[in-house]
XYZ file of C-alpha atoms in Angstrom:
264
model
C -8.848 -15.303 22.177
C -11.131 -12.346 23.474
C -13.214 -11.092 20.726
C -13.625 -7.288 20.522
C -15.364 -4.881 18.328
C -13.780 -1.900 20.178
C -12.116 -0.764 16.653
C -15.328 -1.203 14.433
C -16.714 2.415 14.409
C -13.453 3.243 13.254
C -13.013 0.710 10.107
C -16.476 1.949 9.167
C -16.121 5.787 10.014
C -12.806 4.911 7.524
C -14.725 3.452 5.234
C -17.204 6.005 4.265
C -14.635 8.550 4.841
C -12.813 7.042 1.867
C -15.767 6.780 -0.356
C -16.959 10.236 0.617
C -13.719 11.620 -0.718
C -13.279 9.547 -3.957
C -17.082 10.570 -4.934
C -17.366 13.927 -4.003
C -14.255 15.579 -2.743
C -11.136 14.424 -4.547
C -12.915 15.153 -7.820
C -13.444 18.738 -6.394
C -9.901 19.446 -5.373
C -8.573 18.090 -8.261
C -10.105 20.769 -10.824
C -9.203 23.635 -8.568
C -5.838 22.500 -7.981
C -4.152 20.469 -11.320
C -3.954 22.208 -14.129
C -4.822 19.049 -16.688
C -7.423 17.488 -14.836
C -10.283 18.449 -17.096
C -8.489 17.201 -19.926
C -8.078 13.605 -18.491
C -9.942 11.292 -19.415
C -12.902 9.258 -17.466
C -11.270 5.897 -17.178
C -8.172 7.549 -15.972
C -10.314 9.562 -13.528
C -10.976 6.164 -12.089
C -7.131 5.446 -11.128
C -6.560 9.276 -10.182
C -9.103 9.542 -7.218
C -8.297 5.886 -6.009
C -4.493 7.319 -5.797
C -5.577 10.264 -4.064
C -7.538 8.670 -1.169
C -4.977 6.710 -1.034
C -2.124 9.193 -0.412
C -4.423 10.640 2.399
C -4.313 6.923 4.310
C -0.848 6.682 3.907
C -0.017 10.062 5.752
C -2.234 8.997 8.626
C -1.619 5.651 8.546
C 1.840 5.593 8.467
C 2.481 8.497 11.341
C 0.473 6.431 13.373
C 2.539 3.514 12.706
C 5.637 4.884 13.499
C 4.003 6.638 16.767
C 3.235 3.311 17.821
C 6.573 1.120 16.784
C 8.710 3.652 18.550
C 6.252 4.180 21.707
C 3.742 1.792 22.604
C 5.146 -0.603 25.187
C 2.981 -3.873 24.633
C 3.790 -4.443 21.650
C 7.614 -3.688 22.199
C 7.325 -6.451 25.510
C 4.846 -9.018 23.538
C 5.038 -9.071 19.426
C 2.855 -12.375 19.735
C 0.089 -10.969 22.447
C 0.868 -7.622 22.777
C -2.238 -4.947 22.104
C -3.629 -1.611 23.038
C -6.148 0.769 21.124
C -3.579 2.594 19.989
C -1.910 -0.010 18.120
C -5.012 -1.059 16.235
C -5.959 1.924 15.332
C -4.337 2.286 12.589
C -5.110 -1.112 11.248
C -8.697 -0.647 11.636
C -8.498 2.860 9.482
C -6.687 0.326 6.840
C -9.262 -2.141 6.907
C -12.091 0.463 6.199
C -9.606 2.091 3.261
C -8.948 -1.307 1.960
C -12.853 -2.379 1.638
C -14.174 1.339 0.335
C -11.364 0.924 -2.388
C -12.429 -2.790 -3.392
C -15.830 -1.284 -4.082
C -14.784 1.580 -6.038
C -12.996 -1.078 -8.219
C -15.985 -3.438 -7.949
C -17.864 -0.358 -9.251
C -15.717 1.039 -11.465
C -13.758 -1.385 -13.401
C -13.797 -4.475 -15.065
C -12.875 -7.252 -12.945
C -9.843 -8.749 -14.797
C -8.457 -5.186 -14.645
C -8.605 -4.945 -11.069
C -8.128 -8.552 -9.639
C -4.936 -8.285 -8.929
C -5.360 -5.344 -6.669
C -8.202 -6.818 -5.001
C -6.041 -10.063 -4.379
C -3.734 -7.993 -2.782
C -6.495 -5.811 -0.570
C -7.945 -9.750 0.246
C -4.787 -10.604 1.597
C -3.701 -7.807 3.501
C -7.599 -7.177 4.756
C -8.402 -10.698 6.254
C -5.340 -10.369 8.744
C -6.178 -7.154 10.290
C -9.986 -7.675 10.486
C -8.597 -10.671 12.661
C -6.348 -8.458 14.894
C -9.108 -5.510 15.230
C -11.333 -8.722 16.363
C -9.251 -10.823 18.417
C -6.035 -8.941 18.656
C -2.674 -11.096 18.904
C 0.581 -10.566 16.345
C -0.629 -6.434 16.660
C 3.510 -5.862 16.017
C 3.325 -7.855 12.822
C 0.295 -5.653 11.665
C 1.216 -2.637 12.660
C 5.092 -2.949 10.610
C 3.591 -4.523 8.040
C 1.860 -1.107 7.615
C 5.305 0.662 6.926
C 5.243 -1.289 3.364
C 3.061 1.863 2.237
C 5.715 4.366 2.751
C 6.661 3.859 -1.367
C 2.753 4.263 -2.372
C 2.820 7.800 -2.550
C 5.682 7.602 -5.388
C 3.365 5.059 -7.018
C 0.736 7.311 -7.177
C 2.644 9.997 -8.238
C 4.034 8.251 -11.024
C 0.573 7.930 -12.476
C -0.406 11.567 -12.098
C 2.991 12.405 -13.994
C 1.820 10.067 -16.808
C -1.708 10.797 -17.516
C -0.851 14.628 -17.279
C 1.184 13.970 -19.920
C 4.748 14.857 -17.869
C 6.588 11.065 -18.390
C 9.444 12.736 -20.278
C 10.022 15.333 -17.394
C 13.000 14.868 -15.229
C 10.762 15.192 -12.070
C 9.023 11.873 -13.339
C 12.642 10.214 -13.592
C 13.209 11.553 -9.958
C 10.087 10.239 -8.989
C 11.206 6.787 -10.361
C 14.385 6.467 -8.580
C 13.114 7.159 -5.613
C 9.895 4.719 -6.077
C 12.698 2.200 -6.862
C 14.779 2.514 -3.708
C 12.048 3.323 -1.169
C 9.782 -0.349 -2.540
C 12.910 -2.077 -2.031
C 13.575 -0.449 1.597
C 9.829 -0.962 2.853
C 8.532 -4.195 1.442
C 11.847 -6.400 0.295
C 14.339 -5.468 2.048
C 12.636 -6.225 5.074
C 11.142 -9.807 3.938
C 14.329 -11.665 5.769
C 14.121 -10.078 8.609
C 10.139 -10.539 9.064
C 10.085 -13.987 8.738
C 13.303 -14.571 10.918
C 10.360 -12.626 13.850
C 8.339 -14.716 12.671
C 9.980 -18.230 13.073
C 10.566 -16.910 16.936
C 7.520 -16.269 17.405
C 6.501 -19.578 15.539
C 9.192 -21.785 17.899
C 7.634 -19.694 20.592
C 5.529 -22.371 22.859
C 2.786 -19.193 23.676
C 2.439 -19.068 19.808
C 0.781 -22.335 20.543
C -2.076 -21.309 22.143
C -3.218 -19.138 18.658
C -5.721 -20.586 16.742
C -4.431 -22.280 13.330
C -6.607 -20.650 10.966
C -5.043 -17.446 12.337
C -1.993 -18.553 11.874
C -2.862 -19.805 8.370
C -4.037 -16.575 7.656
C -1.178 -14.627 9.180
C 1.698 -16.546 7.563
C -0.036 -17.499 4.156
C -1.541 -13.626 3.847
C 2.125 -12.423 4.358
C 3.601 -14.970 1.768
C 1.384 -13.763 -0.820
C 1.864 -10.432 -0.377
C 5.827 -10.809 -0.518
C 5.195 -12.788 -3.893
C 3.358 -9.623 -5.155
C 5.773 -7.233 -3.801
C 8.778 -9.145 -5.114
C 7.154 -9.403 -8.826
C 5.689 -5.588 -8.544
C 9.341 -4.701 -7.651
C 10.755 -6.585 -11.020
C 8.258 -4.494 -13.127
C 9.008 -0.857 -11.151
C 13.093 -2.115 -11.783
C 12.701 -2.702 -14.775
C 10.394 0.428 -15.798
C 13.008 2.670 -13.693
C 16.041 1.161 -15.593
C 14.271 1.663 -19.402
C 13.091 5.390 -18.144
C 17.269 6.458 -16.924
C 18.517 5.086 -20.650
C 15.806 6.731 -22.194
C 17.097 9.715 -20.415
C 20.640 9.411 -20.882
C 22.265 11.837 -23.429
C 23.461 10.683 -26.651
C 25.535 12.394 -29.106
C 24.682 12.614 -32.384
C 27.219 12.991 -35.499
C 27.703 16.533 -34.982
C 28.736 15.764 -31.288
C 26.029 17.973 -30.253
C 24.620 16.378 -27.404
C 20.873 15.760 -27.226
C 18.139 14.211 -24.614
C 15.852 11.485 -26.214
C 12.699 11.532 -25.806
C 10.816 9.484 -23.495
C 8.229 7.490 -25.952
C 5.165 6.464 -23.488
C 3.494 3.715 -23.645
């Protein structure tokens, strides 16, 4: 495998891009523009500019993703081989997002509070800082990278909360749609990922990729679906206890009244 550090100066130009934003900017925009935001608190402020970087990578991110799944032909012709700078672009704009948010945890919070998030960023960050290096399985990366379509309606969910709007119906909206569009992007799709990736496995071309890249490729995406699968249990679960808190009940006088969404 070729070893190229074509995509570099953009996983680092990402990278302080990211922590640019989350230090200076995003605190910025956020007191002009949300009402609340001053009353927040300083932990939470932690959370709320880590969200809003990360809304900005997913809108790039994921239009470039879907610009190159629907046009770029060698990945289309070769999932195992194929590459262009196009294709890795957006992974190496990940990679730099995924490191400058490890160190704003690193910085910011304790480390049990944030492990599992950085377990996550360590598994989805070793696999594309091999495929910005030495490039095969680009397809694999690249759709992969459609997962973060249902992060925005993460995020969201937590700006609802802290600014005190849980028992609004836009944050049982919000929920519904989290629900369906996790389950669309990252489990929904695990069956038919791994079915590519047993071709490409039984593929005798596959053979000429180094193990540990394998390793990393196939054990990085295991762990990931484990995470998905047991994030999607809690955001089920949460979504299911937020609709019957929001069902209407009718008291003795058959007048019929909301309850009230008790956070916690």
């Amino acid at each position: 495998m070729d070893i190229s550090f074509d995509h570099y100066q953009w996983f680092f130009g990402s990278m302080l891009f990211c922590l640019i934003f989350y230090y200076f900017i995003s605190p910025i925009l956020s007191q002009i523009l949300v009402d609340g935001y001053m009353a927040i608190t300083e932990e939470k402020k932690i959370m709320w500019h880590t969200m809003t970087i990360s809304n900005v990578h997913v809108v790039v991110v994921c239009t470039l993703s879907i610009y190159v799944l629907l046009t770029d032909e060698a990945i289309s012709k070769d999932v195992a081989w194929g590459r262009s700078f196009i294709s890795q672009l957006p992974l190496a704009i990940t990679l730099g997002y995924i490191v400058a948010d490890s160190i704003v945890m690193l910085h910011k919070l304790k480390f049990k509070d944030a492990r599992q998030f950085l377990a996550h960023h360590f598994c989805t960050a070793v696999p594309y800082w091999f495929n910005i290096t030495f490039g095969p399985l680009t397809y694999f990366a690249v759709f992969r990278l459609l997962a973060e379509f249902s992060t925005p309606f993460v995020n969201q969910r937590y700006f609802l909360d802290v600014l005190g709007k849980k028992s609004t119906l836009g944050y049982v909206i919000n929920g519904v749609l989290l629900t369906i569009v996790f389950f669309v992007t990252r489990i929904a799709v695990i069956p038919p990922y791994y079915r590519e990736v047993y071709y490409v496995l039984a593929n005798r071309s596959t053979l000429q990729l180094n193990w540990l890249y394998l390793l990393v490729w196939v054990g990085g995406s295991v762990v990931l679906d484990v995470l998905n699968v047991w994030w999607f249990r809690k955001i089920l679960r949460g979504a299911i206890k937020t609709i019957q808190l929001h069902k209407p009940v009718k008291e003795e006088n058959g007048d019929t009244v909301r309850n009230r969404v008790k956070g916690e």
